[in-house]
Every structure is written in structure tokens, then in C-alpha cells.
Amino acid sequence: GESVGLHLPTLSVQEGDNSIINCAYSNSASDYFIWYKQESGKGPQFIIDIRSNMDKRQGQRVTVLLNKTVKHLSLQIAATQPGDSAVYFCGTGNQFYFGTGTSLTVIP
Amino acid sequence: NAGVTQTPKFQVLKTGQSMTLQCAQDMNHNSMYWYRQDPGMGLRLIYYSASEGTTDKGEVPNGYNVSRLNKREFSLRLESAAPSQTSVYFCASSELAAGTGFLPQHFGDGTRLSIL
């Protein structure tokens, strides 16, 4: 079956630094990917998406990089702020199960 | 912009009771989903509806039923609640059509359900 996992369960960064969160996927046929942010007590929130015909996509302070060769996806957050503290996870294809994600803590 | 609205936000049930969780989206999305999230675990798909009039099982459908009432509304029913169904339930929607991947784009804020 299809699986999506994340490399690190926790990540701590200083306020103002850049953050990089990684995700690996197993299905080479995946053609659409989403990064989500989930704050404590809230539902997951769509951050940014990317299609397989792209290698990079930028949003406001966020960049997603897609490496189809090694089936790897990353989320870069520029100038990380305390409000960025949350759990981040990625999804692709027919996602029946999302992993526990990476918990990002921003240190003021 | 309401997005995805879930009701109720909190509910306590006794074992054996039944209830329906309501979900509505105002984005004209074709696909809708129900997930559960347990402490320390990721989201698990219960049921999804690729389009109005269709429903399909996800990873953990046992003990649940769903109804896609119309394009806006997708309800989840627990016929005989069990303590193992204590969880946070999230409804979600997406504009992607079937065949392009069932990947939710917008989530509600959840229903916190406790079964005693």
C-alpha cells in the first residue's frame, strides 16, 4: 500500500531562523501533494500544495520542494515565528492514514 | 468564509447510545471525508464520498455509517457507541475529482467525542 512518513518527530528552532521539515513517500505515481499544519486543539490547515510536474512552489514564507527521483518532499519556512509552532504533515494520493507528523517548536 | 463546519463541537455519550455528527461545506467541493484522530496518532480515514451520491470505506469504517445528504452535507453516524470510539472526529473536503487522489484540502475544527 501507499505510505507517507516524516523524518523527524520533533524540531526546535530559534525564532527568526529557517525551518525545514521533510517527508518521504512510497508511491512513485503520486502526482499531487499537500502540506498541512495542525495547531493544538484545531483541525489541520492546508498550507501549500504542489503537483508532480513542478519541483518547487513558493507561498508566503513557505516553500515546498519535490524530488521525485528519491520520492522526497520538504517544507521550508522562512523566518520562523512563534505562531508557526504546530504539527506539520504531508499527504499524497489516496491518503487513508496520515502519520503523526513533525512537531515544530519555535523558541523565542 | 465558513469553510467546513462541524456540529457538535463536544459530545459525551454512554455506551450503546447512538448519534450523528454533522458536517457541511460551503466551497462547492465534490469530495468529503471523515477522519478520526486519537491521542498520539495520526489521522485515520473512516469513510469518504468522492461525489454526491457515492460513499466508500476508508481504513477504519467498522461501527460507523455515513450519508452524503447533498453536495454540501456529509454526516457520520454511530449506531451503538463503544468506548473505543472515543476520539476527535474531523470532517474535510476537497475539490479534486475521483481518480485524481482522495486528498482532503480543508478540515473542520473537529468534534470531540467521549463515550463512557
PDB file of C-alpha atoms in Angstrom:
ATOM      1  CA  GLY A   1       0.000   0.000   0.000  1.00  0.00           C
ATOM      2  CA  GLU A   2       0.880   3.631  -0.152  1.00  0.00           C
ATOM      3  CA  SER A   3       2.722   5.195   2.764  1.00  0.00           C
ATOM      4  CA  VAL A   4       3.874   8.620   3.669  1.00  0.00           C
ATOM      5  CA  GLY A   5       6.239   9.255   6.535  1.00  0.00           C
ATOM      6  CA  LEU A   6       8.179  12.027   8.082  1.00  0.00           C
ATOM      7  CA  HIS A   7      11.791  12.013   9.104  1.00  0.00           C
ATOM      8  CA  LEU A   8      11.770  13.733  12.472  1.00  0.00           C
ATOM      9  CA  PRO A   9       9.034  13.659  15.109  1.00  0.00           C
ATOM     10  CA  THR A  10      10.200  16.916  16.699  1.00  0.00           C
ATOM     11  CA  LEU A  11      12.074  20.004  15.580  1.00  0.00           C
ATOM     12  CA  SER A  12      13.068  23.025  17.630  1.00  0.00           C
ATOM     13  CA  VAL A  13      14.241  26.242  16.016  1.00  0.00           C
ATOM     14  CA  GLN A  14      15.054  29.728  17.184  1.00  0.00           C
ATOM     15  CA  GLU A  15      12.659  32.478  16.236  1.00  0.00           C
ATOM     16  CA  GLY A  16      13.831  34.083  13.025  1.00  0.00           C
ATOM     17  CA  ASP A  17      15.680  31.018  11.764  1.00  0.00           C
ATOM     18  CA  ASN A  18      14.543  28.967   8.787  1.00  0.00           C
ATOM     19  CA  SER A  19      12.854  25.596   9.347  1.00  0.00           C
ATOM     20  CA  ILE A  20      12.969  22.552   7.110  1.00  0.00           C
ATOM     21  CA  ILE A  21      10.531  19.698   7.553  1.00  0.00           C
ATOM     22  CA  ASN A  22      10.880  16.554   5.479  1.00  0.00           C
ATOM     23  CA  CYS A  23       8.555  13.891   4.167  1.00  0.00           C
ATOM     24  CA  ALA A  24       9.119  10.680   2.222  1.00  0.00           C
ATOM     25  CA  TYR A  25       6.526   8.852   0.162  1.00  0.00           C
ATOM     26  CA  SER A  26       6.434   5.398  -1.365  1.00  0.00           C
ATOM     27  CA  ASN A  27       4.200   5.655  -4.424  1.00  0.00           C
ATOM     28  CA  SER A  28       6.170   6.840  -7.449  1.00  0.00           C
ATOM     29  CA  ALA A  29       2.883   7.501  -9.259  1.00  0.00           C
ATOM     30  CA  SER A  30       1.860  10.199  -6.777  1.00  0.00           C
ATOM     31  CA  ASP A  31       1.064  13.379  -8.657  1.00  0.00           C
ATOM     32  CA  TYR A  32      -0.289  15.748  -6.047  1.00  0.00           C
ATOM     33  CA  PHE A  33       0.992  16.663  -2.601  1.00  0.00           C
ATOM     34  CA  ILE A  34      -0.225  18.828   0.248  1.00  0.00           C
ATOM     35  CA  TRP A  35       1.482  20.132   3.383  1.00  0.00           C
ATOM     36  CA  TYR A  36      -0.730  20.655   6.424  1.00  0.00           C
ATOM     37  CA  LYS A  37      -0.317  22.482   9.709  1.00  0.00           C
ATOM     38  CA  GLN A  38      -2.208  21.405  12.817  1.00  0.00           C
ATOM     39  CA  GLU A  39      -2.232  23.624  15.872  1.00  0.00           C
ATOM     40  CA  SER A  40      -3.191  22.218  19.233  1.00  0.00           C
ATOM     41  CA  GLY A  41      -6.933  21.730  19.547  1.00  0.00           C
ATOM     42  CA  LYS A  42      -7.645  22.637  15.939  1.00  0.00           C
ATOM     43  CA  GLY A  43      -8.221  20.883  12.661  1.00  0.00           C
ATOM     44  CA  PRO A  44      -5.431  20.504  10.100  1.00  0.00           C
ATOM     45  CA  GLN A  45      -4.936  23.514   7.879  1.00  0.00           C
ATOM     46  CA  PHE A  46      -3.881  23.454   4.233  1.00  0.00           C
ATOM     47  CA  ILE A  47      -0.542  25.287   3.849  1.00  0.00           C
ATOM     48  CA  ILE A  48       0.627  24.682   0.314  1.00  0.00           C
ATOM     49  CA  ASP A  49       0.313  22.119  -2.435  1.00  0.00           C
ATOM     50  CA  ILE A  50       2.423  21.036  -5.375  1.00  0.00           C
ATOM     51  CA  ARG A  51       1.868  18.901  -8.446  1.00  0.00           C
ATOM     52  CA  SER A  52       4.358  16.394  -9.747  1.00  0.00           C
ATOM     53  CA  ASN A  53       5.140  18.483 -12.829  1.00  0.00           C
ATOM     54  CA  MET A  54       6.796  21.034 -10.540  1.00  0.00           C
ATOM     55  CA  ASP A  55       9.966  20.846  -8.442  1.00  0.00           C
ATOM     56  CA  LYS A  56       9.342  23.904  -6.326  1.00  0.00           C
ATOM     57  CA  ARG A  57       6.493  26.107  -5.273  1.00  0.00           C
ATOM     58  CA  GLN A  58       6.539  29.166  -3.091  1.00  0.00           C
ATOM     59  CA  GLY A  59       3.937  30.720  -0.880  1.00  0.00           C
ATOM     60  CA  GLN A  60       4.054  33.339   1.800  1.00  0.00           C
ATOM     61  CA  ARG A  61       7.165  32.438   3.842  1.00  0.00           C
ATOM     62  CA  VAL A  62       6.837  28.797   2.801  1.00  0.00           C
ATOM     63  CA  THR A  63       8.452  26.817   0.017  1.00  0.00           C
ATOM     64  CA  VAL A  64       7.781  23.221  -0.927  1.00  0.00           C
ATOM     65  CA  LEU A  65      10.420  21.221  -2.761  1.00  0.00           C
ATOM     66  CA  LEU A  66       9.638  17.978  -4.535  1.00  0.00           C
ATOM     67  CA  ASN A  67      12.296  15.445  -5.508  1.00  0.00           C
ATOM     68  CA  LYS A  68      10.553  12.732  -7.475  1.00  0.00           C
ATOM     69  CA  THR A  69      13.750  10.786  -8.025  1.00  0.00           C
ATOM     70  CA  VAL A  70      14.100   9.951  -4.345  1.00  0.00           C
ATOM     71  CA  LYS A  71      10.414  10.414  -3.523  1.00  0.00           C
ATOM     72  CA  HIS A  72      11.058  13.180  -1.058  1.00  0.00           C
ATOM     73  CA  LEU A  73       9.116  16.300  -0.173  1.00  0.00           C
ATOM     74  CA  SER A  74      10.231  19.156   2.048  1.00  0.00           C
ATOM     75  CA  LEU A  75       8.618  22.230   3.553  1.00  0.00           C
ATOM     76  CA  GLN A  76      10.771  25.245   4.217  1.00  0.00           C
ATOM     77  CA  ILE A  77       9.521  28.001   6.498  1.00  0.00           C
ATOM     78  CA  ALA A  78      11.424  31.257   6.324  1.00  0.00           C
ATOM     79  CA  ALA A  79      11.951  33.469   9.362  1.00  0.00           C
ATOM     80  CA  THR A  80      10.095  31.089  11.645  1.00  0.00           C
ATOM     81  CA  GLN A  81       7.751  32.764  14.113  1.00  0.00           C
ATOM     82  CA  PRO A  82       6.187  31.566  17.383  1.00  0.00           C
ATOM     83  CA  GLY A  83       2.866  31.248  15.548  1.00  0.00           C
ATOM     84  CA  ASP A  84       4.458  28.590  13.361  1.00  0.00           C
ATOM     85  CA  SER A  85       4.639  26.215  16.331  1.00  0.00           C
ATOM     86  CA  ALA A  86       2.430  23.274  15.360  1.00  0.00           C
ATOM     87  CA  VAL A  87       2.469  19.777  13.945  1.00  0.00           C
ATOM     88  CA  TYR A  88       3.229  19.565  10.227  1.00  0.00           C
ATOM     89  CA  PHE A  89       2.474  16.620   7.986  1.00  0.00           C
ATOM     90  CA  CYS A  90       2.242  15.864   4.292  1.00  0.00           C
ATOM     91  CA  GLY A  91      -0.205  13.915   2.191  1.00  0.00           C
ATOM     92  CA  THR A  92      -0.411  12.480  -1.286  1.00  0.00           C
ATOM     93  CA  GLY A  93      -2.707  10.392  -3.436  1.00  0.00           C
ATOM     94  CA  ASN A  94      -5.355   8.319  -1.754  1.00  0.00           C
ATOM     95  CA  GLN A  95      -4.408   9.139   1.794  1.00  0.00           C
ATOM     96  CA  PHE A  96      -6.187   6.801   4.191  1.00  0.00           C
ATOM     97  CA  TYR A  97      -3.757   7.402   7.008  1.00  0.00           C
ATOM     98  CA  PHE A  98      -1.632  10.416   7.896  1.00  0.00           C
ATOM     99  CA  GLY A  99       1.402   9.922  10.088  1.00  0.00           C
ATOM    100  CA  THR A 100       1.887  11.774  13.347  1.00  0.00           C
ATOM    101  CA  GLY A 101       3.913  14.458  11.609  1.00  0.00           C
ATOM    102  CA  THR A 102       6.723  16.678  12.825  1.00  0.00           C
ATOM    103  CA  SER A 103       6.104  18.831  15.866  1.00  0.00           C
ATOM    104  CA  LEU A 104       7.769  22.214  15.346  1.00  0.00           C
ATOM    105  CA  THR A 105       8.589  24.301  18.392  1.00  0.00           C
ATOM    106  CA  VAL A 106       9.772  27.853  17.914  1.00  0.00           C
ATOM    107  CA  ILE A 107      11.953  29.181  20.705  1.00  0.00           C
ATOM    108  CA  PRO A 108      11.514  32.935  21.258  1.00  0.00           C
TER     109      PRO A 108
ATOM    110  CA  ASN B   1     -15.841  32.285   4.936  1.00  0.00           C
ATOM    111  CA  ALA B   2     -17.203  29.349   6.913  1.00  0.00           C
ATOM    112  CA  GLY B   3     -15.348  26.566   5.054  1.00  0.00           C
ATOM    113  CA  VAL B   4     -16.107  23.244   6.744  1.00  0.00           C
ATOM    114  CA  THR B   5     -18.497  23.385   9.694  1.00  0.00           C
ATOM    115  CA  GLN B   6     -18.915  20.527  12.148  1.00  0.00           C
ATOM    116  CA  THR B   7     -21.546  20.101  14.824  1.00  0.00           C
ATOM    117  CA  PRO B   8     -21.492  19.461  17.684  1.00  0.00           C
ATOM    118  CA  LYS B   9     -18.046  20.521  18.913  1.00  0.00           C
ATOM    119  CA  PHE B  10     -18.222  18.334  22.020  1.00  0.00           C
ATOM    120  CA  GLN B  11     -20.360  15.356  22.978  1.00  0.00           C
ATOM    121  CA  VAL B  12     -20.438  12.801  25.764  1.00  0.00           C
ATOM    122  CA  LEU B  13     -22.318   9.553  25.186  1.00  0.00           C
ATOM    123  CA  LYS B  14     -22.970   6.405  27.131  1.00  0.00           C
ATOM    124  CA  THR B  15     -22.039   3.044  25.676  1.00  0.00           C
ATOM    125  CA  GLY B  16     -24.766   1.842  23.341  1.00  0.00           C
ATOM    126  CA  GLN B  17     -26.187   5.251  22.551  1.00  0.00           C
ATOM    127  CA  SER B  18     -26.369   6.478  19.003  1.00  0.00           C
ATOM    128  CA  MET B  19     -25.654   9.845  17.500  1.00  0.00           C
ATOM    129  CA  THR B  20     -24.979  11.628  14.239  1.00  0.00           C
ATOM    130  CA  LEU B  21     -22.120  14.015  13.608  1.00  0.00           C
ATOM    131  CA  GLN B  22     -22.973  16.697  11.126  1.00  0.00           C
ATOM    132  CA  CYS B  23     -20.695  18.291   8.560  1.00  0.00           C
ATOM    133  CA  ALA B  24     -21.323  20.935   5.923  1.00  0.00           C
ATOM    134  CA  GLN B  25     -19.041  22.719   3.480  1.00  0.00           C
ATOM    135  CA  ASP B  26     -19.752  25.862   1.513  1.00  0.00           C
ATOM    136  CA  MET B  27     -16.951  25.618  -1.057  1.00  0.00           C
ATOM    137  CA  ASN B  28     -18.896  23.545  -3.607  1.00  0.00           C
ATOM    138  CA  HIS B  29     -16.384  20.723  -3.230  1.00  0.00           C
ATOM    139  CA  ASN B  30     -17.108  17.342  -4.741  1.00  0.00           C
ATOM    140  CA  SER B  31     -15.293  15.161  -2.223  1.00  0.00           C
ATOM    141  CA  MET B  32     -15.845  14.910   1.517  1.00  0.00           C
ATOM    142  CA  TYR B  33     -14.188  12.832   4.236  1.00  0.00           C
ATOM    143  CA  TRP B  34     -14.492  11.706   7.821  1.00  0.00           C
ATOM    144  CA  TYR B  35     -11.340  11.080   9.860  1.00  0.00           C
ATOM    145  CA  ARG B  36     -10.690  10.202  13.455  1.00  0.00           C
ATOM    146  CA  GLN B  37      -7.632  11.246  15.430  1.00  0.00           C
ATOM    147  CA  ASP B  38      -6.634   9.534  18.629  1.00  0.00           C
ATOM    148  CA  PRO B  39      -4.046  10.839  21.118  1.00  0.00           C
ATOM    149  CA  GLY B  40      -0.509  10.412  19.806  1.00  0.00           C
ATOM    150  CA  MET B  41      -1.733   9.078  16.484  1.00  0.00           C
ATOM    151  CA  GLY B  42      -2.253  10.408  13.033  1.00  0.00           C
ATOM    152  CA  LEU B  43      -5.495  10.870  11.169  1.00  0.00           C
ATOM    153  CA  ARG B  44      -7.268   7.719  10.031  1.00  0.00           C
ATOM    154  CA  LEU B  45      -9.898   7.767   7.309  1.00  0.00           C
ATOM    155  CA  ILE B  46     -13.286   6.349   8.286  1.00  0.00           C
ATOM    156  CA  TYR B  47     -15.343   6.980   5.165  1.00  0.00           C
ATOM    157  CA  TYR B  48     -15.197   9.254   2.180  1.00  0.00           C
ATOM    158  CA  SER B  49     -17.528  10.455  -0.521  1.00  0.00           C
ATOM    159  CA  ALA B  50     -15.913  11.158  -3.861  1.00  0.00           C
ATOM    160  CA  SER B  51     -19.010  12.904  -5.133  1.00  0.00           C
ATOM    161  CA  GLU B  52     -22.653  13.407  -4.279  1.00  0.00           C
ATOM    162  CA  GLY B  53     -24.429  10.076  -4.158  1.00  0.00           C
ATOM    163  CA  THR B  54     -21.361   7.919  -3.514  1.00  0.00           C
ATOM    164  CA  THR B  55     -19.653   6.751  -0.342  1.00  0.00           C
ATOM    165  CA  ASP B  56     -16.728   4.398   0.246  1.00  0.00           C
ATOM    166  CA  LYS B  57     -14.972   2.837   3.209  1.00  0.00           C
ATOM    167  CA  GLY B  58     -11.678   4.102   4.448  1.00  0.00           C
ATOM    168  CA  GLU B  59      -9.201   2.494   6.820  1.00  0.00           C
ATOM    169  CA  VAL B  60     -11.436   2.170   9.910  1.00  0.00           C
ATOM    170  CA  PRO B  61     -15.139   2.000   8.883  1.00  0.00           C
ATOM    171  CA  ASN B  62     -16.406  -0.573  11.390  1.00  0.00           C
ATOM    172  CA  GLY B  63     -19.027   0.807  13.755  1.00  0.00           C
ATOM    173  CA  TYR B  64     -19.844   3.797  11.560  1.00  0.00           C
ATOM    174  CA  ASN B  65     -22.229   4.714   8.793  1.00  0.00           C
ATOM    175  CA  VAL B  66     -22.302   7.781   6.594  1.00  0.00           C
ATOM    176  CA  SER B  67     -24.766   9.687   4.472  1.00  0.00           C
ATOM    177  CA  ARG B  68     -23.942  12.146   1.721  1.00  0.00           C
ATOM    178  CA  LEU B  69     -27.174  14.093   2.006  1.00  0.00           C
ATOM    179  CA  ASN B  70     -26.348  16.501  -0.812  1.00  0.00           C
ATOM    180  CA  LYS B  71     -23.248  18.161  -2.186  1.00  0.00           C
ATOM    181  CA  ARG B  72     -22.825  20.303   0.938  1.00  0.00           C
ATOM    182  CA  GLU B  73     -23.506  17.821   3.711  1.00  0.00           C
ATOM    183  CA  PHE B  74     -21.856  14.593   4.841  1.00  0.00           C
ATOM    184  CA  SER B  75     -22.915  13.031   8.133  1.00  0.00           C
ATOM    185  CA  LEU B  76     -21.316  10.325  10.261  1.00  0.00           C
ATOM    186  CA  ARG B  77     -23.453   8.065  12.433  1.00  0.00           C
ATOM    187  CA  LEU B  78     -22.507   5.895  15.361  1.00  0.00           C
ATOM    188  CA  GLU B  79     -25.306   3.365  15.756  1.00  0.00           C
ATOM    189  CA  SER B  80     -24.181   1.866  19.063  1.00  0.00           C
ATOM    190  CA  ALA B  81     -21.336   3.833  20.582  1.00  0.00           C
ATOM    191  CA  ALA B  82     -18.412   1.994  22.174  1.00  0.00           C
ATOM    192  CA  PRO B  83     -15.604   3.378  24.378  1.00  0.00           C
ATOM    193  CA  SER B  84     -13.134   2.560  21.580  1.00  0.00           C
ATOM    194  CA  GLN B  85     -14.845   5.241  19.514  1.00  0.00           C
ATOM    195  CA  THR B  86     -13.777   7.956  21.913  1.00  0.00           C
ATOM    196  CA  SER B  87     -11.812  10.260  19.660  1.00  0.00           C
ATOM    197  CA  VAL B  88     -11.693  13.569  17.853  1.00  0.00           C
ATOM    198  CA  TYR B  89     -13.564  13.413  14.569  1.00  0.00           C
ATOM    199  CA  PHE B  90     -12.665  15.635  11.648  1.00  0.00           C
ATOM    200  CA  CYS B  91     -14.666  16.273   8.540  1.00  0.00           C
ATOM    201  CA  ALA B  92     -12.866  17.503   5.444  1.00  0.00           C
ATOM    202  CA  SER B  93     -13.498  18.359   1.829  1.00  0.00           C
ATOM    203  CA  SER B  94     -11.605  18.774  -1.416  1.00  0.00           C
ATOM    204  CA  GLU B  95     -12.278  19.983  -4.900  1.00  0.00           C
ATOM    205  CA  LEU B  96     -10.382  17.113  -6.513  1.00  0.00           C
ATOM    206  CA  ALA B  97     -12.471  14.711  -8.520  1.00  0.00           C
ATOM    207  CA  ALA B  98     -12.344  10.956  -8.098  1.00  0.00           C
ATOM    208  CA  GLY B  99      -9.378   9.361  -9.795  1.00  0.00           C
ATOM    209  CA  THR B 100      -7.027  12.216  -9.074  1.00  0.00           C
ATOM    210  CA  GLY B 101      -6.463  11.218  -5.490  1.00  0.00           C
ATOM    211  CA  PHE B 102      -8.589  11.483  -2.382  1.00  0.00           C
ATOM    212  CA  LEU B 103      -6.653  14.088  -0.504  1.00  0.00           C
ATOM    213  CA  PRO B 104      -8.524  16.495   1.762  1.00  0.00           C
ATOM    214  CA  GLN B 105      -7.829  20.203   1.402  1.00  0.00           C
ATOM    215  CA  HIS B 106      -9.994  21.808   4.052  1.00  0.00           C
ATOM    216  CA  PHE B 107     -10.816  20.477   7.503  1.00  0.00           C
ATOM    217  CA  GLY B 108     -13.349  21.424  10.116  1.00  0.00           C
ATOM    218  CA  ASP B 109     -12.303  22.087  13.693  1.00  0.00           C
ATOM    219  CA  GLY B 110     -13.441  18.697  14.906  1.00  0.00           C
ATOM    220  CA  THR B 111     -15.957  17.048  17.190  1.00  0.00           C
ATOM    221  CA  ARG B 112     -14.550  15.823  20.495  1.00  0.00           C
ATOM    222  CA  LEU B 113     -16.492  12.702  21.384  1.00  0.00           C
ATOM    223  CA  SER B 114     -16.238  10.825  24.670  1.00  0.00           C
ATOM    224  CA  ILE B 115     -18.013   7.530  25.225  1.00  0.00           C
ATOM    225  CA  LEU B 116     -18.376   6.328  28.776  1.00  0.00           C
TER     226      LEU B 116
END
